[in-house]
């Protein structure tokens, strides 16, 4: 038979209001709503090929064949689609990230969003975006947000069918991010592991959930007002509150490194000089600056003086997941 092929691109997203912890770890249903900005600078391209000539699934990441543990993880996700499509065909997955994997760049979000779209196309499922969001969430929670462009809210829900992302605002104002790529090293604590330890042991976890609800309401108002400074203030405080859960967990753990702290101080110093910028940090050491696009190049150059050997990447609001007509790898 002919091969069934699908290929897609999805962009990573940076959470401005974080989710940290799950009600259901199997279905990735979160403890709270979250809100993110899709980034145009970071993306994952994925191609899937189903064929009856394949004896087992195969998975390649940036050309490197992955080990059995990684293949099994991907296979379990593909099984969800095989059930929907009523097929037992095996599959080759080829994935290419424009950013390091497992280092806090949001690669799992873009990876599973791209894989979801590619599987949908290959198997001719013709699923709507909401269904794609639900399915992407099964691979990685934050992947449900990378289905959509701009500013996106992940609604917590209480079941597989009710937990999905929805577009909140197309971000047609000059908000942008500057990602400070301070480290590409793999995290010691995966997000999944870190969340569970925080939920189980941090004495401040209940307070975090209540605080996040207020943060979400506040940032929605700031977005409607197109107030980039206020958006940044809320996002920065929310990120620091999230990281306080890891510090107060048992055992405590940190996603920051020395450069993270140095970058935070650099942001504070620039703010003291009158520049309008704030930061957020996901589960990793890399800092993401939030600012007005009109100021981005100047802020980047000032930060570059402090970090001359690090990559600083400006990103505008990114598009939603899309099919790829050609495969250039």
CSV table of C-alpha atoms in Angstrom, one decimal:
chain,number,residue,atom,x,y,z
A,1,UNK,CA,0.0,0.0,0.0
A,2,UNK,CA,1.0,3.6,-0.3
A,3,UNK,CA,2.4,5.3,2.7
A,4,UNK,CA,0.3,7.7,4.8
A,5,UNK,CA,2.3,10.9,5.4
A,6,UNK,CA,1.6,14.0,7.4
A,7,UNK,CA,3.9,16.9,8.2
A,8,UNK,CA,3.4,20.0,10.3
A,9,UNK,CA,5.0,22.9,12.1
A,10,UNK,CA,4.0,24.2,15.6
A,11,UNK,CA,5.6,27.0,17.6
A,12,UNK,CA,6.5,27.0,21.2
A,13,UNK,CA,4.7,29.1,23.7
A,14,UNK,CA,5.8,31.0,26.8
A,15,UNK,CA,3.3,30.9,29.7
A,16,UNK,CA,2.6,34.3,31.2
A,17,UNK,CA,0.3,32.8,33.8
A,18,UNK,CA,1.8,29.4,34.6
A,19,UNK,CA,0.3,26.1,35.3
A,20,UNK,CA,2.2,24.0,37.8
A,21,UNK,CA,0.7,20.8,38.9
A,22,UNK,CA,-2.0,18.4,37.7
A,23,UNK,CA,-5.2,17.0,38.9
A,24,UNK,CA,-4.8,14.0,36.6
A,25,UNK,CA,-1.3,13.1,35.6
A,26,UNK,CA,-2.4,10.6,33.0
A,27,UNK,CA,-4.6,13.0,31.1
A,28,UNK,CA,-2.6,16.1,31.9
A,29,UNK,CA,-5.5,18.0,33.4
A,30,UNK,CA,-4.0,21.0,35.3
A,31,UNK,CA,-4.7,22.4,38.7
A,32,UNK,CA,-5.3,25.9,37.3
A,33,UNK,CA,-6.0,27.8,34.1
A,34,UNK,CA,-3.0,29.3,32.4
A,35,UNK,CA,-2.3,31.8,29.6
A,36,UNK,CA,0.5,31.9,27.1
A,37,UNK,CA,2.0,33.7,24.2
A,38,UNK,CA,2.9,31.7,21.1
A,39,UNK,CA,6.4,32.6,19.9
A,40,UNK,CA,7.3,33.0,16.2
A,41,UNK,CA,11.1,32.4,16.7
A,42,UNK,CA,10.9,28.8,18.1
A,43,UNK,CA,9.2,25.9,16.4
A,44,UNK,CA,9.1,22.2,15.8
A,45,UNK,CA,8.7,20.5,12.4
A,46,UNK,CA,7.4,16.9,12.4
A,47,UNK,CA,6.8,14.4,9.7
A,48,UNK,CA,5.0,11.1,10.3
A,49,UNK,CA,4.9,8.2,7.9
A,50,UNK,CA,2.6,5.2,8.4
A,51,UNK,CA,3.5,2.0,6.4
A,52,UNK,CA,2.7,-1.7,6.6
A,53,UNK,CA,6.3,-2.3,5.8
A,54,UNK,CA,7.3,-1.1,9.2
A,55,UNK,CA,7.7,-3.8,11.9
A,56,UNK,CA,7.7,-1.2,14.8
A,57,UNK,CA,7.5,2.5,15.4
A,58,UNK,CA,10.7,4.5,15.0
A,59,UNK,CA,11.4,8.0,16.3
A,60,UNK,CA,14.2,10.4,15.1
A,61,UNK,CA,14.9,13.7,16.9
A,62,UNK,CA,17.2,16.1,14.9
A,63,UNK,CA,18.3,13.1,12.8
A,64,UNK,CA,19.2,11.0,15.9
A,65,UNK,CA,17.5,7.7,16.4
A,66,UNK,CA,15.9,7.6,19.8
A,67,UNK,CA,16.1,4.8,22.4
A,68,UNK,CA,13.4,2.5,23.4
A,69,UNK,CA,12.1,4.6,26.2
A,70,UNK,CA,11.6,7.6,24.0
A,71,UNK,CA,10.0,5.5,21.2
A,72,UNK,CA,7.7,3.9,23.7
A,73,UNK,CA,6.6,7.3,24.9
A,74,UNK,CA,5.8,8.4,21.4
A,75,UNK,CA,4.1,5.1,20.5
A,76,UNK,CA,1.7,5.5,23.4
A,77,UNK,CA,0.7,8.9,22.1
A,78,UNK,CA,0.3,7.6,18.5
A,79,UNK,CA,-1.8,4.8,19.9
A,80,UNK,CA,-4.5,7.3,20.7
A,81,UNK,CA,-4.7,8.3,17.0
A,82,UNK,CA,-4.5,4.7,15.9
A,83,UNK,CA,-7.6,3.9,17.9
A,84,UNK,CA,-9.5,6.9,16.4
A,85,UNK,CA,-8.4,5.9,12.9
A,86,UNK,CA,-8.9,2.2,13.4
A,87,UNK,CA,-5.5,1.3,12.2
A,88,UNK,CA,-2.6,-0.8,13.5
A,89,UNK,CA,0.0,0.5,11.1
A,90,UNK,CA,3.4,1.4,12.5
A,91,UNK,CA,4.9,4.8,12.1
A,92,UNK,CA,8.2,6.7,11.6
A,93,UNK,CA,8.3,10.0,13.4
A,94,UNK,CA,10.9,12.6,12.3
A,95,UNK,CA,11.1,15.7,14.5
A,96,UNK,CA,13.4,18.7,14.2
A,97,UNK,CA,13.5,21.4,16.9
A,98,UNK,CA,14.7,24.9,16.3
A,99,UNK,CA,15.7,25.1,20.0
A,100,UNK,CA,17.3,22.7,22.6
A,101,UNK,CA,15.1,19.9,23.9
A,102,UNK,CA,14.2,19.5,27.6
A,103,UNK,CA,15.9,22.8,28.6
A,104,UNK,CA,13.0,25.1,29.3
A,105,UNK,CA,12.4,26.4,25.8
A,106,UNK,CA,9.0,24.9,25.4
A,107,UNK,CA,10.1,22.3,23.0
A,108,UNK,CA,7.7,19.6,24.3
A,109,UNK,CA,4.7,22.0,23.6
A,110,UNK,CA,5.7,22.6,20.0
A,111,UNK,CA,6.7,19.0,19.5
A,112,UNK,CA,3.4,17.4,20.6
A,113,UNK,CA,1.4,20.1,18.8
A,114,UNK,CA,3.2,19.5,15.6
A,115,UNK,CA,3.0,15.7,16.0
A,116,UNK,CA,-0.8,16.0,16.7
A,117,UNK,CA,-1.3,18.0,13.5
A,118,UNK,CA,0.9,15.6,11.4
A,119,UNK,CA,-0.9,12.6,12.7
A,120,UNK,CA,-4.3,14.2,12.0
A,121,UNK,CA,-3.2,14.9,8.4
A,122,UNK,CA,-1.6,11.5,7.8
A,123,UNK,CA,-4.7,9.6,9.0
A,124,UNK,CA,-7.2,12.0,7.4
A,125,UNK,CA,-9.0,12.6,10.6
A,126,UNK,CA,-10.0,16.2,9.8
A,127,UNK,CA,-10.2,17.2,13.4
A,128,UNK,CA,-11.2,20.7,14.5
A,129,UNK,CA,-8.7,22.8,16.4
A,130,UNK,CA,-10.4,22.2,19.8
A,131,UNK,CA,-10.1,18.4,19.2
A,132,UNK,CA,-6.4,18.9,18.2
A,133,UNK,CA,-5.9,20.9,21.5
A,134,UNK,CA,-7.4,18.1,23.6
A,135,UNK,CA,-5.2,15.5,21.9
A,136,UNK,CA,-2.0,17.5,22.0
A,137,UNK,CA,-2.6,18.0,25.8
A,138,UNK,CA,-2.4,14.2,26.1
A,139,UNK,CA,1.3,14.3,25.0
A,140,UNK,CA,2.3,17.4,26.9
A,141,UNK,CA,0.0,19.7,28.8
A,142,UNK,CA,1.3,23.0,27.4
A,143,UNK,CA,1.1,21.6,23.9
A,144,UNK,CA,-2.6,22.3,23.9
A,145,UNK,CA,-1.8,26.0,23.8
A,146,UNK,CA,0.6,25.7,20.8
A,147,UNK,CA,-2.4,24.8,18.5
A,148,UNK,CA,-3.3,28.5,18.5
A,149,UNK,CA,-1.7,31.8,17.6
A,150,UNK,CA,-1.1,34.8,19.8
A,151,UNK,CA,-2.3,34.9,23.4
A,152,UNK,CA,-4.0,31.6,24.4
A,153,UNK,CA,-5.8,30.4,27.5
A,154,UNK,CA,-5.8,26.8,28.6
A,155,UNK,CA,-9.0,26.2,30.4
A,156,UNK,CA,-8.5,23.7,33.2
A,157,UNK,CA,-11.7,21.7,32.9
A,158,UNK,CA,-12.3,18.5,34.9
A,159,UNK,CA,-12.2,15.8,32.2
A,160,UNK,CA,-10.5,14.9,29.0
A,161,UNK,CA,-13.3,16.5,27.0
A,162,UNK,CA,-13.4,19.8,29.0
A,163,UNK,CA,-9.7,20.6,29.3
A,164,UNK,CA,-8.4,22.4,26.2
A,165,UNK,CA,-7.0,25.7,25.1
A,166,UNK,CA,-8.9,28.6,23.4
A,167,UNK,CA,-7.5,31.7,21.6
A,168,UNK,CA,-7.8,34.7,23.9
A,169,UNK,CA,-6.3,37.6,21.9
A,170,UNK,CA,-4.6,37.7,18.6
A,171,UNK,CA,-1.9,40.0,20.1
A,172,UNK,CA,-2.2,42.6,17.4
A,173,UNK,CA,-0.2,45.1,19.6
A,174,UNK,CA,3.6,45.4,19.9
A,175,UNK,CA,4.3,42.9,22.6
A,176,UNK,CA,7.4,40.8,22.1
A,177,UNK,CA,9.8,38.6,23.9
A,178,UNK,CA,13.6,38.3,24.1
A,179,UNK,CA,14.7,34.8,25.0
A,180,UNK,CA,18.0,34.7,26.8
A,181,UNK,CA,19.4,31.3,25.9
A,182,UNK,CA,21.5,30.9,29.1
A,183,UNK,CA,21.8,27.1,29.0
A,184,UNK,CA,20.8,24.3,26.6
A,185,UNK,CA,21.6,21.6,29.2
A,186,UNK,CA,18.9,19.0,29.9
A,187,UNK,CA,17.0,19.7,33.2
A,188,UNK,CA,17.8,17.6,36.3
A,189,UNK,CA,14.1,17.7,37.2
A,190,UNK,CA,11.7,17.3,34.4
A,191,UNK,CA,8.6,19.6,34.5
A,192,UNK,CA,6.5,16.5,35.2
A,193,UNK,CA,8.6,15.4,38.1
A,194,UNK,CA,9.0,18.9,39.4
A,195,UNK,CA,5.3,19.6,39.4
A,196,UNK,CA,4.4,16.4,41.3
A,197,UNK,CA,7.0,17.1,44.0
A,198,UNK,CA,5.7,20.7,44.4
A,199,UNK,CA,2.0,19.6,44.6
A,200,UNK,CA,2.8,16.9,47.2
A,201,UNK,CA,5.2,18.8,49.4
A,202,UNK,CA,5.2,22.6,49.1
A,203,UNK,CA,3.2,24.2,52.0
A,204,UNK,CA,2.3,27.1,49.7
A,205,UNK,CA,0.7,25.1,46.9
A,206,UNK,CA,-2.9,25.9,47.9
A,207,UNK,CA,-2.1,29.6,48.1
A,208,UNK,CA,-0.5,29.4,44.7
A,209,UNK,CA,-3.7,28.1,43.1
A,210,UNK,CA,-5.8,31.0,44.6
A,211,UNK,CA,-3.1,33.5,43.6
A,212,UNK,CA,-3.0,32.2,40.0
A,213,UNK,CA,-6.8,32.8,39.6
A,214,UNK,CA,-6.3,36.4,40.5
A,215,UNK,CA,-3.2,36.7,38.3
A,216,UNK,CA,-5.2,35.4,35.3
A,217,UNK,CA,-8.0,37.9,35.8
A,218,UNK,CA,-5.5,40.7,36.2
A,219,UNK,CA,-3.5,39.9,33.1
A,220,UNK,CA,-6.7,39.5,31.0
A,221,UNK,CA,-7.6,43.0,31.8
A,222,UNK,CA,-4.0,44.2,31.0
A,223,UNK,CA,-4.2,42.4,27.6
A,224,UNK,CA,-7.5,44.0,26.8
A,225,UNK,CA,-6.0,47.4,27.7
A,226,UNK,CA,-2.9,46.5,25.6
A,227,UNK,CA,-0.8,47.5,28.6
A,228,UNK,CA,2.5,45.7,27.9
A,229,UNK,CA,4.1,47.0,31.1
A,230,UNK,CA,1.3,45.7,33.3
A,231,UNK,CA,1.3,42.4,31.4
A,232,UNK,CA,5.0,42.1,32.2
A,233,UNK,CA,4.6,43.0,35.9
A,234,UNK,CA,1.9,40.3,36.4
A,235,UNK,CA,3.8,37.7,34.4
A,236,UNK,CA,7.0,38.3,36.3
A,237,UNK,CA,5.4,38.0,39.7
A,238,UNK,CA,3.5,34.9,38.6
A,239,UNK,CA,6.8,33.2,37.5
A,240,UNK,CA,8.6,34.0,40.7
A,241,UNK,CA,5.6,32.6,42.7
A,242,UNK,CA,5.7,29.4,40.7
A,243,UNK,CA,9.4,29.0,41.3
A,244,UNK,CA,8.9,29.6,45.0
A,245,UNK,CA,7.0,26.3,45.0
A,246,UNK,CA,10.2,24.4,43.9
A,247,UNK,CA,12.3,26.1,46.5
A,248,UNK,CA,9.8,25.2,49.3
A,249,UNK,CA,9.3,21.6,48.1
A,250,UNK,CA,10.8,18.6,49.9
A,251,UNK,CA,13.4,18.0,48.6
A,252,UNK,CA,13.8,21.6,47.3
A,253,UNK,CA,15.1,22.1,43.8
A,254,UNK,CA,16.0,24.9,41.5
A,255,UNK,CA,15.6,25.5,37.8
A,256,UNK,CA,17.8,28.7,38.1
A,257,UNK,CA,21.5,28.7,37.6
A,258,UNK,CA,24.1,31.5,38.2
A,259,UNK,CA,23.4,33.1,34.9
A,260,UNK,CA,19.7,33.2,35.7
A,261,UNK,CA,20.3,35.2,38.8
A,262,UNK,CA,22.7,37.4,36.9
A,263,UNK,CA,20.1,38.1,34.2
A,264,UNK,CA,17.4,38.9,36.8
A,265,UNK,CA,19.8,41.5,38.3
A,266,UNK,CA,20.4,42.9,34.9
A,267,UNK,CA,16.7,43.3,34.3
A,268,UNK,CA,16.3,45.1,37.6
A,269,UNK,CA,19.2,47.4,36.8
A,270,UNK,CA,17.8,48.3,33.4
A,271,UNK,CA,14.4,49.0,35.0
A,272,UNK,CA,16.1,51.3,37.6
A,273,UNK,CA,17.5,53.2,34.6
A,274,UNK,CA,14.0,53.7,33.2
A,275,UNK,CA,13.7,50.9,30.6
A,276,UNK,CA,10.3,49.1,30.5
A,277,UNK,CA,11.0,45.4,30.6
A,278,UNK,CA,10.0,42.4,32.7
A,279,UNK,CA,10.8,38.7,32.7
A,280,UNK,CA,9.3,35.3,33.0
A,281,UNK,CA,11.0,31.9,33.5
A,282,UNK,CA,9.5,28.5,32.7
A,283,UNK,CA,10.9,25.3,34.2
A,284,UNK,CA,14.5,25.9,33.2
A,285,UNK,CA,17.3,28.4,33.6
A,286,UNK,CA,16.5,30.6,30.6
A,287,UNK,CA,14.9,34.0,31.0
A,288,UNK,CA,12.3,35.4,28.7
A,289,UNK,CA,12.1,39.2,28.6
A,290,UNK,CA,8.7,40.8,27.9
A,291,UNK,CA,8.8,44.3,26.4
A,292,UNK,CA,7.5,46.6,23.6
A,293,UNK,CA,8.8,45.6,20.2
A,294,UNK,CA,9.9,49.2,19.7
A,295,UNK,CA,12.4,48.8,22.6
A,296,UNK,CA,13.4,45.3,21.8
A,297,UNK,CA,16.6,45.9,19.9
A,298,UNK,CA,17.9,48.4,22.4
A,299,UNK,CA,17.2,46.2,25.3
A,300,UNK,CA,18.8,43.3,23.6
A,301,UNK,CA,22.0,45.2,22.9
A,302,UNK,CA,22.1,46.4,26.6
A,303,UNK,CA,21.7,42.8,27.8
A,304,UNK,CA,24.3,41.6,25.3
A,305,UNK,CA,26.8,43.7,27.1
A,306,UNK,CA,26.3,41.6,30.2
A,307,UNK,CA,26.0,38.3,28.3
A,308,UNK,CA,28.3,38.7,25.2
A,309,UNK,CA,28.6,34.9,24.6
A,310,UNK,CA,24.9,34.1,24.9
A,311,UNK,CA,22.2,34.0,22.2
A,312,UNK,CA,19.4,36.6,22.7
A,313,UNK,CA,16.5,35.9,20.4
A,314,UNK,CA,13.7,38.4,19.7
A,315,UNK,CA,10.3,36.9,19.1
A,316,UNK,CA,7.0,38.3,18.0
A,317,UNK,CA,3.6,36.6,18.6
A,318,UNK,CA,3.6,33.4,16.6
A,319,UNK,CA,1.1,31.5,14.4
A,320,UNK,CA,-0.9,28.5,15.2
A,321,UNK,CA,-0.1,25.0,14.1
A,322,UNK,CA,-0.1,24.4,10.4
A,323,UNK,CA,0.5,21.7,7.8
A,324,UNK,CA,3.7,21.7,5.8
A,325,UNK,CA,3.5,21.3,2.1
A,326,UNK,CA,7.2,20.4,1.7
A,327,UNK,CA,9.8,18.7,3.9
A,328,UNK,CA,13.2,20.4,3.8
A,329,UNK,CA,15.3,18.1,6.0
